[in-house]
PDB file of C-alpha atoms in Angstrom:
ATOM      1  CA  MET C 240       0.013   0.035  -0.002  1.00 50.00           C
ATOM      2  CA  ARG C 241       2.757   2.382   0.917  1.00 50.00           C
ATOM      3  CA  LYS C 242       4.611   1.441  -2.206  1.00 50.00           C
ATOM      4  CA  ALA C 243       1.513   2.188  -4.342  1.00 47.00           C
ATOM      5  CA  CYS C 244       1.043   5.555  -2.630  1.00 46.00           C
ATOM      6  CA  PHE C 245       4.730   6.401  -3.196  1.00 48.00           C
ATOM      7  CA  ILE C 246       4.357   5.612  -6.925  1.00 50.00           C
ATOM      8  CA  LEU C 247       1.233   7.745  -7.242  1.00 47.00           C
ATOM      9  CA  VAL C 248       2.992  10.631  -5.512  1.00 46.00           C
ATOM     10  CA  ILE C 249       5.846  10.444  -7.986  1.00 52.00           C
ATOM     11  CA  ILE C 250       3.432  10.229 -11.013  1.00 49.00           C
ATOM     12  CA  PHE C 251       1.351  13.199  -9.904  1.00 45.00           C
ATOM     13  CA  GLY C 252       4.572  15.115  -9.059  1.00 51.00           C
ATOM     14  CA  ILE C 253       5.869  14.552 -12.578  1.00 48.00           C
ATOM     15  CA  ILE C 254       2.535  15.595 -14.102  1.00 46.00           C
ATOM     16  CA  GLY C 255       2.442  18.732 -11.973  1.00 49.00           C
ATOM     17  CA  PHE C 256       6.038  19.533 -12.809  1.00 46.00           C
ATOM     18  CA  THR C 257       5.360  19.108 -16.566  1.00 48.00           C
ATOM     19  CA  GLN C 258       2.254  21.354 -16.396  1.00 47.00           C
ATOM     20  CA  ALA C 259       4.169  23.925 -14.400  1.00 44.00           C
ATOM     21  CA  GLN C 260       6.900  23.939 -17.095  1.00 47.00           C
ATOM     22  CA  GLU C 261       4.300  24.451 -19.820  1.00 50.00           C
ATOM     23  CA  ARG C 262       3.126  27.603 -18.210  1.00 66.00           C
ATOM     24  CA  TRP C 263       6.488  29.247 -18.848  1.00 77.00           C
ATOM     25  CA  GLN C 264       8.086  30.326 -22.114  1.00 85.00           C
ATOM     26  CA  GLU C 265      11.233  31.862 -23.364  1.00 89.00           C
ATOM     27  CA  VAL C 266      11.058  35.478 -24.320  1.00 91.00           C
ATOM     28  CA  VAL C 267      13.458  37.353 -26.697  1.00 91.00           C
ATOM     29  CA  TYR C 268      13.677  41.128 -26.457  1.00 91.00           C
ATOM     30  CA  LEU C 269      14.908  42.988 -29.575  1.00 89.00           C
ATOM     31  CA  ARG C 270      16.472  46.410 -29.897  1.00 86.00           C
ATOM     32  CA  ASN C 271      13.644  47.636 -32.145  1.00 80.00           C
ATOM     33  CA  GLY C 272      11.153  47.086 -29.275  1.00 79.00           C
ATOM     34  CA  SER C 273       9.722  43.781 -30.521  1.00 83.00           C
ATOM     35  CA  VAL C 274       9.155  40.982 -28.022  1.00 87.00           C
ATOM     36  CA  ILE C 275       9.094  37.373 -29.308  1.00 89.00           C
ATOM     37  CA  ARG C 276       7.714  34.549 -27.081  1.00 87.00           C
ATOM     38  CA  GLY C 277       8.145  30.856 -27.649  1.00 88.00           C
ATOM     39  CA  ILE C 278      10.778  28.046 -27.469  1.00 88.00           C
ATOM     40  CA  ILE C 279      14.403  28.708 -28.409  1.00 92.00           C
ATOM     41  CA  ILE C 280      15.316  25.767 -30.646  1.00 91.00           C
ATOM     42  CA  GLU C 281      18.869  26.843 -31.602  1.00 90.00           C
ATOM     43  CA  GLN C 282      21.400  29.310 -30.404  1.00 90.00           C
ATOM     44  CA  VAL C 283      24.800  30.090 -31.876  1.00 90.00           C
ATOM     45  CA  PRO C 284      26.902  31.983 -29.297  1.00 88.00           C
ATOM     46  CA  ASN C 285      27.583  35.570 -30.289  1.00 88.00           C
ATOM     47  CA  ARG C 286      25.907  35.061 -33.637  1.00 89.00           C
ATOM     48  CA  SER C 287      22.284  34.081 -33.844  1.00 90.00           C
ATOM     49  CA  ILE C 288      19.225  32.717 -32.034  1.00 91.00           C
ATOM     50  CA  LYS C 289      16.254  30.748 -33.486  1.00 91.00           C
ATOM     51  CA  ILE C 290      12.937  30.760 -31.777  1.00 91.00           C
ATOM     52  CA  GLU C 291       9.599  28.968 -32.528  1.00 87.00           C
ATOM     53  CA  THR C 292       6.413  30.712 -31.475  1.00 84.00           C
ATOM     54  CA  ALA C 293       3.159  29.172 -30.405  1.00 77.00           C
ATOM     55  CA  ASP C 294       1.648  29.263 -33.909  1.00 72.00           C
ATOM     56  CA  GLY C 295       4.584  27.251 -35.309  1.00 75.00           C
ATOM     57  CA  SER C 296       6.388  30.199 -36.930  1.00 80.00           C
ATOM     58  CA  ILE C 297      10.186  30.069 -36.712  1.00 85.00           C
ATOM     59  CA  PHE C 298      12.347  33.223 -36.669  1.00 87.00           C
ATOM     60  CA  VAL C 299      16.081  33.781 -36.681  1.00 90.00           C
ATOM     61  CA  TYR C 300      17.669  36.882 -35.205  1.00 90.00           C
ATOM     62  CA  PRO C 301      21.275  38.142 -35.119  1.00 92.00           C
ATOM     63  CA  MET C 302      22.507  38.476 -31.516  1.00 91.00           C
ATOM     64  CA  ARG C 303      23.411  42.083 -32.125  1.00 90.00           C
ATOM     65  CA  GLU C 304      19.671  42.746 -32.295  1.00 89.00           C
ATOM     66  CA  VAL C 305      18.900  40.970 -29.071  1.00 92.00           C
ATOM     67  CA  THR C 306      18.929  42.957 -25.779  1.00 92.00           C
ATOM     68  CA  LYS C 307      17.992  40.118 -23.404  1.00 91.00           C
ATOM     69  CA  ILE C 308      16.545  36.573 -23.163  1.00 93.00           C
ATOM     70  CA  THR C 309      14.294  35.598 -20.255  1.00 91.00           C
ATOM     71  CA  LYS C 310      11.810  33.019 -19.113  1.00 87.00           C
ATOM     72  CA  GLU C 311       8.355  34.375 -18.304  1.00 84.00           C
ATOM     73  CA  PRO C 312       4.863  33.053 -17.610  1.00 79.00           C
ATOM     74  CA  TYR C 313       3.090  31.955 -20.778  1.00 66.00           C
ATOM     75  CA  ARG C 314       1.357  34.790 -22.627  1.00 57.00           C
ATOM     76  CA  LYS C 315       0.185  34.804 -26.229  1.00 50.00           C
ATOM     77  CA  ASN C 316       2.509  36.678 -28.530  1.00 44.00           C
ATOM     78  CA  ARG C 317       0.412  39.378 -30.046  1.00 44.00           C
ATOM     79  CA  GLN C 318       3.179  41.346 -31.782  1.00 43.00           C
ATOM     80  CA  ARG C 319       5.370  40.450 -34.649  1.00 41.00           C
ATOM     81  CA  ARG C 320       6.611  43.506 -36.354  1.00 48.00           C
ATOM     82  CA  TYR C 321       9.985  42.385 -37.547  1.00 47.00           C
ATOM     83  CA  ALA C 322      11.801  39.204 -38.475  1.00 49.00           C
ATOM     84  CA  TYR C 323      15.189  38.376 -39.877  1.00 46.00           C
ATOM     85  CA  ARG C 324      16.514  35.706 -42.018  1.00 46.00           C
ATOM     86  CA  GLU C 325      20.156  34.874 -42.942  1.00 46.00           C
ATOM     87  CA  VAL C 326      21.121  35.353 -46.567  1.00 45.00           C
ATOM     88  CA  PRO C 327      24.026  33.745 -48.477  1.00 46.00           C
ATOM     89  CA  ARG C 328      27.277  35.510 -47.782  1.00 45.00           C
ATOM     90  CA  ARG C 329      27.833  36.265 -51.474  1.00 45.00           C
ATOM     91  CA  ASN C 330      24.617  38.375 -51.461  1.00 44.00           C
ATOM     92  CA  CYS C 331      25.537  40.378 -48.377  1.00 44.00           C
ATOM     93  CA  ARG C 332      25.744  44.178 -48.689  1.00 42.00           C
ATOM     94  CA  TYR C 333      26.259  45.629 -45.245  1.00 39.00           C
ATOM     95  CA  SER C 334      25.648  42.445 -43.199  1.00 43.00           C
ATOM     96  CA  CYS C 335      24.480  38.916 -43.737  1.00 45.00           C
ATOM     97  CA  TRP C 336      21.107  39.509 -42.236  1.00 44.00           C
ATOM     98  CA  ASP C 337      18.034  40.561 -44.172  1.00 44.00           C
ATOM     99  CA  ALA C 338      15.482  42.520 -42.112  1.00 45.00           C
ATOM    100  CA  TYR C 339      11.936  43.304 -43.287  1.00 49.00           C
ATOM    101  CA  ARG C 340       8.887  44.787 -41.657  1.00 50.00           C
ATOM    102  CA  TYR C 341       5.856  42.537 -41.477  1.00 58.00           C
ATOM    103  CA  TRP C 342       3.150  45.151 -40.797  1.00 74.00           C
ATOM    104  CA  GLY C 343       2.353  48.563 -39.461  1.00 84.00           C
ATOM    105  CA  TYR C 344       2.845  52.239 -40.379  1.00 90.00           C
ATOM    106  CA  ARG C 345       5.155  53.037 -43.270  1.00 92.00           C
ATOM    107  CA  GLY C 346       6.075  56.345 -44.893  1.00 95.00           C
ATOM    108  CA  PHE C 347       7.822  57.364 -48.118  1.00 97.00           C
ATOM    109  CA  VAL C 348       9.378  60.616 -49.355  1.00 97.00           C
ATOM    110  CA  GLU C 349      10.527  60.838 -53.007  1.00 97.00           C
ATOM    111  CA  MET C 350      11.878  63.369 -55.420  1.00 97.00           C
ATOM    112  CA  GLY C 351      12.550  63.224 -59.144  1.00 96.00           C
ATOM    113  CA  TYR C 352      12.290  64.800 -62.592  1.00 96.00           C
ATOM    114  CA  ALA C 353       9.729  64.073 -65.267  1.00 95.00           C
ATOM    115  CA  ILE C 354      10.390  64.661 -69.018  1.00 94.00           C
ATOM    116  CA  GLY C 355       7.187  65.605 -70.916  1.00 89.00           C
ATOM    117  CA  THR C 356       6.059  63.528 -73.940  1.00 90.00           C
ATOM    118  CA  GLY C 357       3.401  63.929 -76.584  1.00 82.00           C
ATOM    119  CA  ASP C 358       1.692  67.075 -77.895  1.00 80.00           C
ATOM    120  CA  ASN C 359       1.536  68.789 -74.579  1.00 80.00           C
ATOM    121  CA  ALA C 360       5.003  68.023 -73.335  1.00 84.00           C
ATOM    122  CA  GLU C 361       5.886  69.834 -70.079  1.00 87.00           C
ATOM    123  CA  ASP C 362       8.925  68.923 -68.034  1.00 92.00           C
ATOM    124  CA  ARG C 363       8.472  69.131 -64.270  1.00 92.00           C
ATOM    125  CA  LEU C 364      10.129  68.606 -60.927  1.00 95.00           C
ATOM    126  CA  GLU C 365       8.127  66.244 -58.725  1.00 95.00           C
ATOM    127  CA  ILE C 366       8.243  65.877 -54.930  1.00 96.00           C
ATOM    128  CA  SER C 367       5.808  63.748 -52.923  1.00 96.00           C
ATOM    129  CA  THR C 368       5.222  61.987 -49.667  1.00 97.00           C
ATOM    130  CA  SER C 369       3.040  58.912 -48.906  1.00 97.00           C
ATOM    131  CA  HIS C 370       1.913  57.412 -45.591  1.00 97.00           C
ATOM    132  CA  GLY C 371      -0.010  54.270 -44.947  1.00 96.00           C
ATOM    133  CA  TYR C 372      -0.159  50.706 -43.765  1.00 94.00           C
ATOM    134  CA  GLN C 373       2.131  47.736 -44.573  1.00 90.00           C
ATOM    135  CA  PHE C 374      -0.115  44.625 -44.476  1.00 89.00           C
ATOM    136  CA  ASN C 375       2.712  42.133 -44.948  1.00 84.00           C
ATOM    137  CA  PRO C 376       6.191  42.043 -46.531  1.00 82.00           C
ATOM    138  CA  TYR C 377       4.582  42.486 -49.959  1.00 89.00           C
ATOM    139  CA  LEU C 378       1.594  44.878 -49.899  1.00 93.00           C
ATOM    140  CA  PHE C 379       1.336  48.587 -48.935  1.00 96.00           C
ATOM    141  CA  LEU C 380      -1.668  50.882 -49.272  1.00 97.00           C
ATOM    142  CA  GLY C 381      -1.775  54.515 -48.218  1.00 97.00           C
ATOM    143  CA  GLY C 382      -2.394  58.037 -49.322  1.00 97.00           C
ATOM    144  CA  GLY C 383      -0.175  61.000 -50.193  1.00 97.00           C
ATOM    145  CA  VAL C 384       0.362  64.504 -51.537  1.00 96.00           C
ATOM    146  CA  GLY C 385       2.837  65.957 -53.963  1.00 95.00           C
ATOM    147  CA  PHE C 386       4.139  69.147 -55.472  1.00 94.00           C
ATOM    148  CA  HIS C 387       4.812  69.314 -59.260  1.00 92.00           C
ATOM    149  CA  TYR C 388       6.624  72.308 -60.599  1.00 92.00           C
ATOM    150  CA  TYR C 389       6.394  72.746 -64.437  1.00 89.00           C
ATOM    151  CA  THR C 390       9.807  74.342 -65.299  1.00 87.00           C
ATOM    152  CA  ASN C 391       8.866  75.861 -68.719  1.00 86.00           C
ATOM    153  CA  ALA C 392       5.452  77.197 -67.763  1.00 78.00           C
ATOM    154  CA  GLU C 393       6.484  78.150 -64.233  1.00 82.00           C
ATOM    155  CA  GLU C 394       3.322  76.609 -62.994  1.00 84.00           C
ATOM    156  CA  ALA C 395       2.698  74.179 -60.087  1.00 88.00           C
ATOM    157  CA  MET C 396       0.113  71.488 -59.309  1.00 90.00           C
ATOM    158  CA  LEU C 397      -0.730  69.739 -56.068  1.00 92.00           C
ATOM    159  CA  PRO C 398      -1.683  66.062 -56.590  1.00 94.00           C
ATOM    160  CA  LEU C 399      -3.670  64.140 -53.924  1.00 95.00           C
ATOM    161  CA  PHE C 400      -3.574  60.400 -54.445  1.00 97.00           C
ATOM    162  CA  ILE C 401      -4.040  56.935 -53.259  1.00 97.00           C
ATOM    163  CA  ASP C 402      -0.760  55.027 -53.192  1.00 98.00           C
ATOM    164  CA  PHE C 403      -0.582  51.238 -53.771  1.00 97.00           C
ATOM    165  CA  ARG C 404       2.732  49.306 -53.830  1.00 97.00           C
ATOM    166  CA  ALA C 405       3.635  45.607 -54.171  1.00 96.00           C
ATOM    167  CA  ASN C 406       7.060  44.118 -53.405  1.00 94.00           C
ATOM    168  CA  PHE C 407       7.785  41.070 -55.627  1.00 93.00           C
ATOM    169  CA  ILE C 408      10.148  39.342 -53.223  1.00 88.00           C
ATOM    170  CA  ARG C 409      11.319  39.686 -49.648  1.00 77.00           C
ATOM    171  CA  GLY C 410      14.963  40.656 -49.201  1.00 77.00           C
ATOM    172  CA  SER C 411      17.553  43.409 -48.789  1.00 81.00           C
ATOM    173  CA  ILE C 412      17.311  44.240 -52.513  1.00 91.00           C
ATOM    174  CA  THR C 413      13.643  44.103 -53.611  1.00 92.00           C
ATOM    175  CA  PRO C 414      12.043  44.857 -56.977  1.00 97.00           C
ATOM    176  CA  TYR C 415       8.582  46.438 -56.688  1.00 97.00           C
ATOM    177  CA  ALA C 416       5.718  48.017 -58.657  1.00 97.00           C
ATOM    178  CA  GLY C 417       3.485  50.832 -57.560  1.00 97.00           C
ATOM    179  CA  VAL C 418       0.717  53.079 -58.747  1.00 97.00           C
ATOM    180  CA  LYS C 419      -0.607  56.497 -57.598  1.00 97.00           C
ATOM    181  CA  LEU C 420      -4.208  57.470 -58.515  1.00 96.00           C
ATOM    182  CA  GLY C 421      -5.950  60.663 -57.663  1.00 96.00           C
ATOM    183  CA  TYR C 422      -6.594  64.296 -58.532  1.00 94.00           C
ATOM    184  CA  SER C 423      -4.343  67.322 -58.984  1.00 90.00           C
ATOM    185  CA  ALA C 424      -5.283  70.865 -58.044  1.00 86.00           C
ATOM    186  CA  LEU C 425      -3.746  73.640 -60.138  1.00 81.00           C
ATOM    187  CA  LEU C 426      -1.898  76.318 -58.217  1.00 78.00           C
ATOM    188  CA  GLY C 427      -2.224  79.259 -60.549  1.00 64.00           C
ATOM    189  CA  ASP C 428      -3.821  80.102 -63.864  1.00 58.00           C
ATOM    190  CA  ILE C 429      -1.056  80.009 -66.496  1.00 49.00           C
ATOM    191  CA  PHE C 430      -2.491  76.855 -68.074  1.00 50.00           C
ATOM    192  CA  GLU C 431      -5.875  78.542 -68.010  1.00 55.00           C
ATOM    193  CA  SER C 432      -7.364  75.342 -66.776  1.00 60.00           C
ATOM    194  CA  SER C 433      -8.514  73.634 -63.614  1.00 73.00           C
ATOM    195  CA  GLY C 434      -6.996  70.480 -62.200  1.00 80.00           C
ATOM    196  CA  GLY C 435      -7.892  66.969 -63.120  1.00 88.00           C
ATOM    197  CA  PHE C 436      -7.320  63.284 -63.033  1.00 92.00           C
ATOM    198  CA  TYR C 437      -3.792  62.056 -61.996  1.00 95.00           C
ATOM    199  CA  PHE C 438      -2.324  58.604 -62.720  1.00 96.00           C
ATOM    200  CA  SER C 439       1.229  57.459 -62.171  1.00 96.00           C
ATOM    201  CA  PRO C 440       2.398  53.831 -62.408  1.00 97.00           C
ATOM    202  CA  SER C 441       6.096  52.951 -61.791  1.00 97.00           C
ATOM    203  CA  ILE C 442       8.549  50.150 -61.184  1.00 97.00           C
ATOM    204  CA  GLY C 443      11.631  50.259 -59.042  1.00 97.00           C
ATOM    205  CA  VAL C 444      14.163  48.698 -56.699  1.00 97.00           C
ATOM    206  CA  ARG C 445      14.253  48.927 -52.906  1.00 95.00           C
ATOM    207  CA  PHE C 446      17.728  48.919 -51.226  1.00 94.00           C
ATOM    208  CA  SER C 447      17.365  48.064 -47.480  1.00 87.00           C
ATOM    209  CA  ILE C 448      19.405  50.139 -45.026  1.00 85.00           C
ATOM    210  CA  ASP C 449      18.207  48.461 -41.860  1.00 71.00           C
ATOM    211  CA  SER C 450      14.926  46.994 -40.483  1.00 63.00           C
ATOM    212  CA  ASP C 451      13.208  50.381 -40.645  1.00 72.00           C
ATOM    213  CA  LYS C 452      14.684  52.311 -43.585  1.00 86.00           C
ATOM    214  CA  ALA C 453      15.410  51.867 -47.264  1.00 92.00           C
ATOM    215  CA  ILE C 454      16.384  53.756 -50.399  1.00 96.00           C
ATOM    216  CA  ASN C 455      14.099  53.431 -53.433  1.00 97.00           C
ATOM    217  CA  VAL C 456      14.906  54.097 -57.039  1.00 97.00           C
ATOM    218  CA  SER C 457      12.030  54.033 -59.561  1.00 97.00           C
ATOM    219  CA  PHE C 458      11.169  54.759 -63.214  1.00 97.00           C
ATOM    220  CA  GLY C 459       7.621  55.433 -64.297  1.00 96.00           C
ATOM    221  CA  TYR C 460       4.947  57.295 -66.247  1.00 95.00           C
ATOM    222  CA  SER C 461       2.825  60.229 -65.288  1.00 92.00           C
ATOM    223  CA  LEU C 462      -0.544  61.208 -66.795  1.00 92.00           C
ATOM    224  CA  GLN C 463      -1.976  64.584 -65.783  1.00 90.00           C
ATOM    225  CA  ARG C 464      -5.356  65.712 -67.034  1.00 88.00           C
ATOM    226  CA  LEU C 465      -6.313  69.417 -67.027  1.00 83.00           C
ATOM    227  CA  ASN C 466      -9.925  70.378 -67.484  1.00 79.00           C
ATOM    228  CA  ASN C 467     -11.026  73.507 -69.282  1.00 68.00           C
ATOM    229  CA  ASP C 468     -14.660  73.870 -70.310  1.00 55.00           C
ATOM    230  CA  ALA C 469     -14.525  76.740 -72.821  1.00 47.00           C
ATOM    231  CA  TYR C 470     -15.166  77.776 -76.406  1.00 42.00           C
ATOM    232  CA  TYR C 471     -12.543  79.110 -78.742  1.00 43.00           C
ATOM    233  CA  ASP C 472     -13.618  80.318 -82.164  1.00 45.00           C
ATOM    234  CA  ASP C 473     -16.914  78.307 -81.835  1.00 49.00           C
ATOM    235  CA  TYR C 474     -14.888  75.202 -80.941  1.00 47.00           C
ATOM    236  CA  TYR C 475     -15.603  73.484 -77.621  1.00 46.00           C
ATOM    237  CA  TYR C 476     -12.417  72.888 -75.776  1.00 51.00           C
ATOM    238  CA  ASP C 477     -12.663  70.572 -72.723  1.00 65.00           C
ATOM    239  CA  GLY C 478      -8.977  70.410 -71.648  1.00 74.00           C
ATOM    240  CA  PHE C 479      -5.888  68.380 -72.397  1.00 79.00           C
ATOM    241  CA  THR C 480      -3.561  65.660 -71.036  1.00 86.00           C
ATOM    242  CA  MET C 481       0.117  66.047 -70.184  1.00 87.00           C
ATOM    243  CA  ASN C 482       2.196  62.871 -70.215  1.00 92.00           C
ATOM    244  CA  ALA C 483       5.725  62.373 -68.927  1.00 94.00           C
ATOM    245  CA  LEU C 484       8.371  59.774 -68.038  1.00 96.00           C
ATOM    246  CA  HIS C 485      10.006  60.219 -64.673  1.00 95.00           C
ATOM    247  CA  LEU C 486      12.959  59.013 -62.691  1.00 97.00           C
ATOM    248  CA  LYS C 487      12.778  59.233 -58.873  1.00 97.00           C
ATOM    249  CA  VAL C 488      14.838  58.578 -55.798  1.00 97.00           C
ATOM    250  CA  GLY C 489      13.000  58.043 -52.452  1.00 97.00           C
ATOM    251  CA  PHE C 490      13.555  57.341 -48.768  1.00 96.00           C
ATOM    252  CA  GLU C 491      11.394  54.807 -46.881  1.00 94.00           C
ATOM    253  CA  PHE C 492      10.842  54.815 -43.113  1.00 90.00           C
TER     254      PHE C 492
END
C-alpha cells in the first residue's frame, strides 16, 4: 500500500512539474522594441538565435539585435513587427542578415524629374510623400500629396492620391511596382485650366538600409489631365492631357 502511494505521489509530481513547465516560455527582447515569445530551438553563441512561436512560426535573429533573453509566464505573443533571415554571404551588402517589416505604419518621401512627352510636353520637378499601412512584406496601401513644378510654364500642381505598392520578393534588394491614383489641383492660372485626373504607375528597386529604412529608385509614367470647359472660335475645348516619363529617388521609413 505504501509502495503504491509512493508511486502515485511520484506520478502526480511529474505531471504537476510538466504542467508547471508548460506555463513558462522563453522571451526574446529585440532592440527595435519587439518581443518574441516561444521556445528557443537553436542558439549560436555571439551570432544568432532561432525561436519557434506558439503558432509554429520560426524566426532567426542576429545576437546584435537581441537585448535580453528571459523566461516568463506563458502569454500569447500578439506582436510580430519584424523578423530576420540569414542570406548567403555572397549576397551580403552591409551584413549577412536581411530585415523586413511585417506590418504597421510606413512612410515614403521621394523626389525626381519628369520629361514631358506627346503634344503637350511639359517637364516638371516632382516631390511627394506617402503614408499608410504595410499589411505584410509584400503589400502597402496609403495616401499622399505631392508638389509638381512645371519648369517651362513656371506653374505648379498639387496632386492628392491613393498610393498602392507591391514588393515582388522579400529581401535586402527588392524589386517592386506601384501606382498613384488621384486628382491634382492647379496652383495658378497659367494653363488657363482647372486640375484633373492624375495617374502614375512605376517600377523600381528597394535597397534596404536596416529594419526600418530603405532607399528606393524608380522609373515610371505620369498622366496629368487638365480640364477647361470653354469655347474658342466656336470650338468646344474641354481640356488636355500632359504625359511624362519620370525617374525618382526616395527614402522609406
